Amino acid sequence: MMPPRSLQWRISLWLGLGIALLWIVAAVATAQRLRHEMNRVFDSALEETAQRLLPLAVLDILDREDGDTSQRIATLREHDEYFTYIVRDARGSVLLRSHRADDAIFPPFAKTGFVDTPTHRLYFDAALRNTVTIAVAEPLAHRREVANKALLGLALPLGLLVPLGLVAVWGVVRVSTAPVRRLGRGIEARGSGDLSPIPVADLPSEIAPIADAVNHLLEGLRRALEAERSFTANSAHELRTPIAAALAQTQRLIAETQDAAAQSRAQQIETALRRLWRLSEKLMQLAKAEGGRLQAKETIDIASVLKLVSDEIMRDPATAGRLVLNIPATPVLLDIDTDAFAILARNLIENGLKHGASDAPVTVTLSNIGVLTVTNEGPPVPPELLTRLSRPFERGRTDAEGSGLGLAIARAIASGVGGELILTSPLPGAQSGFQARFSLQALGPVEESASKKGKNPGAVGSTHCM
């Protein structure tokens, strides 16, 4: 049997079993003591009965007429007779017996005191110099019956107390370990988007050092991540000015030179600078995506943000007419930063446009419960490559230009807001195509309406990596 992994259940189980075992041991000891005391009481009753009956029997025997040697005491009414007795003379002849006395259960008199037989407990006494003896017998079954009733009366409350005690132990342990569970939930909730310290005010002294150590670790991790992200963002930002200047000079050179070879080289330089410009932009987006603070304090209408992003993309002559938008007319409210969602949507749409089939549209769908789906046609992505597409600088099998950061940025934003990005290829029920789905729980009336319909939050879609 595997022990439970929960500390609460381990403490409750072992403490409860320990208490139950102690109770059982105490009950057994009490039962033995009770049986002993009951035997003493029964023996005292036997002895007292014999000593009270013997003088009366002697007087009765002395007052008899000659020839009347034996007499059985009659009873007024039928009743359970637990004590039976018999009176004998020195030769062993019966002089007097109770009305249900069986001579066979009474052994001959040997001495004054208690004698046990297989079925009875007897007490012997004598008078007139042992010429008249009395034996009082009690069935051992009667003693066992009385003892069993007493033990049953003891066991019934114990049978109720043991489970109630186990429940009480579990409740006390659960209340006592509540700070530990809060600590566990706090640590579990921490991630790249939340490296805030864990509260240690209500923690037990045995657990507080663990929380302090975790807070020190979180602080060190936060500083390291901030330094890394700051370096990435600053580097990308600082590159923009010289790249822009070099690009402007290159474009001027292309316009002014009359040498075809020089103009061709300048155009190659321009292409490389534009690629470097796009890479710096993606690095800045990645730094923002991994920098946390992606959730908004107030909900925003992502439908309007998606419409603005899509309109801007479609103004490019190279992508005009390739987008098919399915956006709800009603607001879709999510607690996500406006810029973060715009970056996520742009990367997913651009990814589909770049890596999808040029003669097929890219479908962008936003459900009324906060599900963004971007779907494009194209060759299926192998499963082993599909699992790597959202890694930084990972590219699919494509000749299209790209930095390999688009899906990595989308994945980082999805993780930072507690959402999920799911990549699928080929499309369900098809042999080709690519889809990326980002899901995040919608808020407000939209969510309530969806829940009444029994729908689940959806996810976002996009295509191959950029």
XYZ file of C-alpha atoms in Angstrom:
466
model
C 0.000 0.000 0.000
C 1.441 3.332 -1.058
C 1.321 6.014 1.675
C -0.581 9.191 0.730
C 1.604 11.925 -0.753
C -0.288 14.700 0.990
C 1.349 15.835 4.231
C -2.101 16.613 5.612
C -3.326 13.092 4.941
C -0.130 11.529 6.275
C -0.367 13.402 9.573
C -4.107 12.749 9.833
C -3.713 9.061 8.976
C -0.845 8.243 11.312
C -2.069 10.451 14.140
C -5.584 9.055 13.795
C -4.344 5.468 13.663
C -2.102 6.120 16.662
C -4.959 7.552 18.699
C -7.247 4.721 17.624
C -4.618 2.169 18.635
C -4.179 3.827 22.027
C -7.943 3.816 22.503
C -8.140 0.139 21.619
C -5.306 -0.718 24.011
C -6.975 1.356 26.720
C -10.309 -0.361 26.017
C -8.740 -3.824 26.240
C -7.005 -2.919 29.510
C -10.254 -1.460 30.836
C -12.140 -4.588 29.802
C -9.661 -6.816 31.622
C -9.856 -4.638 34.715
C -13.647 -4.593 34.526
C -13.792 -8.374 34.177
C -11.536 -8.761 37.205
C -13.643 -6.411 39.312
C -16.847 -8.111 38.225
C -15.458 -11.496 39.244
C -14.608 -10.049 42.641
C -18.174 -8.756 43.007
C -19.668 -12.084 41.929
C -17.364 -14.003 44.285
C -18.331 -11.680 47.122
C -21.999 -12.302 46.346
C -21.418 -16.078 46.354
C -19.622 -15.955 49.678
C -22.199 -13.662 51.253
C -25.066 -15.843 49.999
C -23.487 -18.954 51.516
C -22.822 -17.280 54.853
C -26.392 -15.994 55.057
C -28.001 -19.269 54.056
C -25.904 -21.617 56.180
C -27.190 -20.467 59.646
C -30.758 -20.574 58.356
C -30.229 -24.047 56.929
C -28.740 -25.303 60.217
C -31.747 -24.001 62.180
C -34.100 -25.575 59.667
C -32.330 -28.928 59.860
C -32.252 -28.942 63.685
C -35.986 -28.259 63.859
C -36.883 -31.178 61.612
C -38.507 -34.276 62.833
C -36.649 -37.524 62.768
C -36.685 -39.207 59.389
C -37.063 -35.988 57.417
C -33.559 -35.986 55.966
C -33.876 -34.021 52.776
C -35.912 -31.052 51.712
C -36.106 -28.922 48.530
C -36.973 -25.278 49.002
C -40.068 -24.342 47.061
C -40.309 -21.053 45.129
C -43.172 -18.624 45.087
C -42.963 -18.037 41.296
C -40.775 -19.038 38.370
C -37.719 -16.865 37.873
C -34.145 -17.036 36.610
C -32.086 -18.583 39.373
C -28.435 -17.702 38.889
C -27.391 -18.959 42.347
C -28.234 -22.520 43.355
C -27.160 -24.182 46.596
C -27.109 -27.492 48.365
C -26.598 -28.403 52.038
C -25.027 -31.728 53.026
C -24.130 -33.518 56.248
C -20.744 -34.982 57.101
C -21.490 -38.177 55.117
C -22.383 -36.170 52.009
C -26.114 -36.751 52.219
C -28.196 -33.856 50.937
C -30.141 -32.128 53.684
C -31.422 -29.102 51.801
C -31.304 -27.795 48.231
C -32.703 -24.910 46.215
C -35.588 -25.707 43.917
C -33.428 -25.936 40.755
C -30.297 -27.333 42.299
C -28.713 -30.193 40.335
C -26.712 -32.511 42.596
C -24.411 -33.412 39.693
C -22.860 -29.935 39.494
C -21.847 -29.941 43.192
C -18.626 -31.818 43.931
C -18.035 -33.226 47.455
C -16.942 -30.810 50.156
C -13.175 -30.631 50.475
C -12.488 -27.299 52.129
C -13.974 -23.903 52.720
C -13.465 -21.534 49.796
C -13.951 -21.227 46.051
C -13.884 -24.111 43.595
C -14.150 -23.978 39.799
C -15.703 -26.606 37.597
C -15.964 -26.485 33.797
C -19.440 -24.960 34.023
C -19.755 -23.315 37.443
C -18.051 -21.234 40.094
C -18.798 -22.577 43.611
C -18.251 -21.434 47.176
C -18.103 -23.959 50.060
C -18.638 -23.245 53.739
C -19.255 -25.412 56.838
C -20.815 -25.224 60.282
C -21.046 -27.370 63.400
C -17.469 -28.584 63.046
C -17.894 -29.416 59.365
C -20.902 -31.652 60.048
C -23.088 -29.383 57.917
C -21.707 -27.931 54.691
C -23.151 -25.655 52.064
C -22.150 -25.171 48.438
C -23.461 -22.197 46.402
C -22.969 -22.387 42.623
C -23.151 -19.770 39.887
C -23.019 -20.658 36.157
C -19.917 -19.340 34.431
C -22.113 -18.603 31.401
C -23.975 -16.053 33.501
C -20.741 -14.276 34.326
C -19.690 -14.256 30.692
C -23.084 -12.905 29.645
C -22.926 -10.057 32.149
C -19.309 -9.302 31.196
C -20.132 -9.302 27.485
C -23.020 -6.898 28.028
C -20.761 -4.580 29.992
C -18.030 -4.771 27.334
C -20.581 -4.140 24.600
C -21.776 -1.077 26.451
C -18.147 0.052 26.577
C -17.415 -0.768 22.936
C -20.413 0.996 21.409
C -19.383 4.500 22.538
C -15.809 3.678 21.578
C -16.966 2.634 18.104
C -18.503 6.077 17.702
C -15.630 7.971 19.283
C -12.950 6.438 17.055
C -14.394 7.684 13.707
C -15.390 10.990 15.290
C -11.866 11.297 16.650
C -10.417 10.585 13.210
C -12.638 13.265 11.675
C -11.644 15.698 14.414
C -7.955 14.924 13.862
C -8.359 15.467 10.128
C -10.142 18.774 10.729
C -7.519 20.021 13.173
C -4.686 18.991 10.856
C -6.405 20.625 7.892
C -6.831 23.900 9.752
C -3.259 23.717 11.051
C -1.792 23.042 7.604
C -3.802 25.777 5.864
C -0.771 28.155 5.869
C 1.324 25.406 4.284
C -1.250 24.932 1.521
C -1.339 28.696 0.946
C 2.423 28.657 0.669
C 2.238 25.845 -1.887
C -0.370 27.707 -3.938
C 1.698 30.876 -3.746
C 4.817 29.114 -5.012
C 2.821 27.360 -7.727
C 1.360 30.670 -8.894
C 4.766 32.266 -9.247
C 6.365 32.284 -12.665
C 8.035 34.528 -15.177
C 4.982 36.790 -15.073
C 4.834 37.017 -11.284
C 7.971 36.959 -9.158
C 6.504 38.902 -6.234
C 7.441 37.788 -2.690
C 5.324 35.181 -0.949
C 3.614 36.405 2.267
C 5.164 34.794 5.348
C 3.134 36.457 8.104
C 0.899 33.502 9.061
C 3.327 30.672 8.386
C 4.429 28.315 11.191
C 7.990 28.772 12.414
C 8.985 25.450 10.842
C 7.812 26.557 7.374
C 8.700 30.262 7.462
C 12.427 29.650 6.641
C 11.355 27.798 3.488
C 9.222 30.752 2.407
C 12.102 33.139 3.156
C 14.451 31.023 1.057
C 11.932 30.928 -1.794
C 11.524 34.709 -1.606
C 15.301 35.167 -1.790
C 15.362 32.852 -4.783
C 12.501 34.728 -6.444
C 14.234 38.040 -5.855
C 17.458 36.759 -7.374
C 15.558 35.289 -10.310
C 13.631 38.530 -10.799
C 16.829 40.548 -10.907
C 18.448 38.120 -13.323
C 15.421 38.118 -15.622
C 15.093 41.887 -15.483
C 18.769 42.268 -16.320
C 18.432 39.863 -19.236
C 15.255 41.460 -20.537
C 16.605 44.946 -20.032
C 19.720 44.048 -21.976
C 17.644 42.556 -24.787
C 15.260 45.506 -24.946
C 17.988 48.129 -24.631
C 20.135 46.401 -27.189
C 17.282 46.184 -29.653
C 16.328 49.801 -28.959
C 19.875 51.076 -29.338
C 20.205 49.210 -32.623
C 17.232 50.970 -34.137
C 18.902 54.369 -34.517
C 22.078 53.218 -36.262
C 20.074 50.765 -38.367
C 17.677 53.526 -39.383
C 20.600 55.815 -40.232
C 22.361 53.110 -42.219
C 19.120 52.270 -44.020
C 18.560 55.925 -44.934
C 22.107 56.271 -46.238
C 21.736 53.083 -48.251
C 18.479 54.252 -49.797
C 20.126 57.585 -50.660
C 23.025 55.731 -52.240
C 20.618 53.676 -54.340
C 18.880 56.836 -55.506
C 22.065 58.756 -56.313
C 24.377 56.128 -57.815
C 24.365 55.437 -61.507
C 26.638 52.404 -61.246
C 24.514 49.275 -61.695
C 26.876 47.084 -59.690
C 27.021 49.546 -56.817
C 23.265 49.961 -56.917
C 22.788 46.168 -56.741
C 25.091 45.908 -53.759
C 23.324 48.794 -52.077
C 19.988 47.056 -52.552
C 21.402 43.925 -50.932
C 22.580 46.038 -48.029
C 19.124 47.588 -47.788
C 17.526 44.124 -47.649
C 19.912 43.033 -44.893
C 19.273 46.231 -42.914
C 15.518 45.791 -43.194
C 15.904 42.211 -41.929
C 18.001 43.498 -39.027
C 15.368 46.173 -38.354
C 12.622 43.522 -38.167
C 14.791 41.371 -35.910
C 15.320 44.257 -33.494
C 11.561 44.850 -33.448
C 10.931 41.179 -32.676
C 13.551 41.205 -29.927
C 11.834 44.187 -28.321
C 8.486 42.383 -28.527
C 9.996 39.250 -27.012
C 11.490 41.298 -24.167
C 8.048 42.774 -23.474
C 6.375 39.364 -23.705
C 8.806 37.847 -21.216
C 8.854 40.893 -18.969
C 5.558 40.208 -17.206
C 2.824 42.772 -16.450
C 0.803 41.428 -19.368
C -2.521 41.370 -17.545
C -4.519 44.576 -17.429
C -6.083 45.972 -14.280
C -9.295 46.504 -16.237
C -10.787 44.416 -19.009
C -10.401 45.499 -22.625
C -12.390 44.774 -25.766
C -10.009 42.569 -27.733
C -12.408 42.512 -30.693
C -11.723 46.185 -31.419
C -7.958 45.674 -30.926
C -7.977 42.750 -33.349
C -9.896 44.854 -35.894
C -7.302 47.649 -35.718
C -4.403 45.192 -36.082
C -6.049 43.463 -39.034
C -6.837 46.784 -40.789
C -3.222 47.877 -40.425
C -1.898 44.618 -41.850
C -4.326 44.700 -44.779
C -3.171 48.201 -45.747
C 0.057 46.568 -46.922
C -0.346 45.931 -50.695
C 1.459 42.577 -50.305
C -1.220 41.221 -47.944
C -4.288 43.098 -49.127
C -7.252 40.817 -49.723
C -5.656 37.757 -48.075
C -7.350 38.039 -44.673
C -10.797 36.650 -43.860
C -12.027 38.129 -40.575
C -14.707 36.654 -38.333
C -15.024 39.080 -35.425
C -18.110 39.323 -33.147
C -20.124 42.494 -33.278
C -20.368 42.511 -29.482
C -17.385 43.325 -27.233
C -15.144 40.463 -26.094
C -13.706 41.400 -22.703
C -10.402 40.006 -21.437
C -8.026 41.146 -18.708
C -5.008 41.343 -20.988
C -2.760 44.304 -21.753
C -3.774 46.039 -24.988
C -0.254 46.124 -26.421
C 0.360 42.510 -25.449
C -2.751 41.304 -27.258
C -1.960 43.452 -30.284
C 1.560 41.985 -30.449
C 0.197 38.448 -30.085
C -2.446 38.920 -32.780
C -0.031 40.614 -35.185
C 2.543 37.838 -34.852
C -0.027 35.120 -35.388
C -1.549 36.833 -38.444
C 1.822 37.719 -39.986
C 2.987 34.181 -39.344
C 0.010 32.810 -41.294
C 0.493 35.270 -44.143
C 4.203 34.513 -44.508
C 4.107 30.754 -44.243
C 0.681 29.945 -45.642
C -0.112 29.252 -49.263
C 0.029 32.533 -51.204
C -3.061 31.677 -53.236
C -5.239 30.841 -50.203
C -6.678 33.236 -47.607
C -5.718 33.346 -43.950
C -8.784 33.059 -41.725
C -8.801 35.007 -38.456
C -11.647 34.077 -36.095
C -12.435 35.527 -32.671
C -15.186 33.807 -30.692
C -17.419 35.653 -28.268
C -15.785 33.784 -25.369
C -12.263 35.021 -26.056
C -10.896 32.475 -28.535
C -8.608 33.686 -31.326
C -7.937 31.273 -34.174
C -5.656 31.910 -37.167
C -5.796 29.285 -39.896
C -3.922 29.055 -43.184
C -3.406 26.540 -45.949
C -0.038 24.925 -46.598
C 1.912 21.700 -46.341
C 1.442 19.854 -43.024
C 4.094 20.406 -40.368
C 5.711 17.199 -39.057
C 4.834 16.467 -35.416
C 8.465 16.610 -34.254
C 8.835 20.079 -35.804
C 5.430 21.252 -34.577
C 6.525 20.857 -30.961
C 9.548 23.110 -31.573
C 7.930 25.914 -33.566
C 7.216 28.090 -30.545
C 10.865 28.090 -29.454
C 12.926 31.230 -30.161
C 14.655 31.247 -33.585
C 13.000 27.972 -34.586
C 11.839 27.998 -38.196
C 9.730 25.614 -40.190
C 10.572 24.135 -43.552
C 9.951 27.311 -45.527
C 11.792 29.735 -47.760
C 9.815 32.706 -46.484
C 11.667 35.430 -44.631
C 11.365 35.446 -40.882
C 13.290 35.599 -37.637
C 11.815 32.524 -35.982
C 10.484 34.630 -33.083
C 6.808 35.160 -33.946
C 5.356 32.086 -32.292
C 7.854 32.322 -29.441
C 6.534 35.819 -28.697
C 2.926 34.588 -28.908
C 3.717 31.651 -26.622
C 5.391 33.947 -24.070
C 2.406 36.308 -24.019
C -0.048 33.410 -23.714
C 1.901 31.989 -20.795
C 2.219 35.404 -19.147
C -1.552 35.981 -19.068
C -2.413 32.431 -18.000
C -3.670 31.429 -21.431
C -2.711 28.625 -23.770
C -1.327 28.505 -27.301
C -2.040 25.301 -29.222
C -0.482 24.584 -32.620
C -2.203 22.092 -34.912
C -1.136 20.704 -38.290
C -2.693 19.429 -40.449
C -6.099 20.994 -39.858
C -8.712 18.746 -38.236
C -10.323 16.578 -40.907
C -7.860 17.711 -43.588
C -4.515 16.643 -45.008
C -2.885 20.070 -44.970
C -3.013 23.438 -43.273
C -1.837 24.942 -40.007
C -3.701 26.424 -37.060
C -2.663 28.113 -33.823
C -5.195 28.632 -31.053
C -4.854 30.977 -28.108
C -7.379 30.578 -25.297
C -8.099 32.843 -22.377
C -11.220 32.933 -20.217
C -13.520 35.762 -21.221
C -14.996 38.006 -18.517
C -18.283 39.756 -17.916
C -21.655 39.180 -19.630
C -20.084 37.377 -22.553
C -18.693 34.694 -20.269
C -21.987 34.302 -18.442
C -23.867 33.914 -21.722
C -21.391 31.331 -22.973
C -21.547 29.336 -19.771
C -25.321 29.142 -20.038
C -24.946 27.645 -23.486
C -22.542 25.030 -22.115
C -19.588 26.202 -24.193
C -15.962 26.113 -23.181
C -13.416 28.852 -23.771
C -11.636 28.423 -27.057
C -8.096 29.022 -28.151
C -6.186 31.050 -30.698
C -5.050 30.066 -34.086
C -2.019 30.858 -36.156
C 0.368 29.262 -38.620
C 4.015 28.458 -39.052
C 6.684 30.334 -37.215
C 8.150 33.604 -38.340
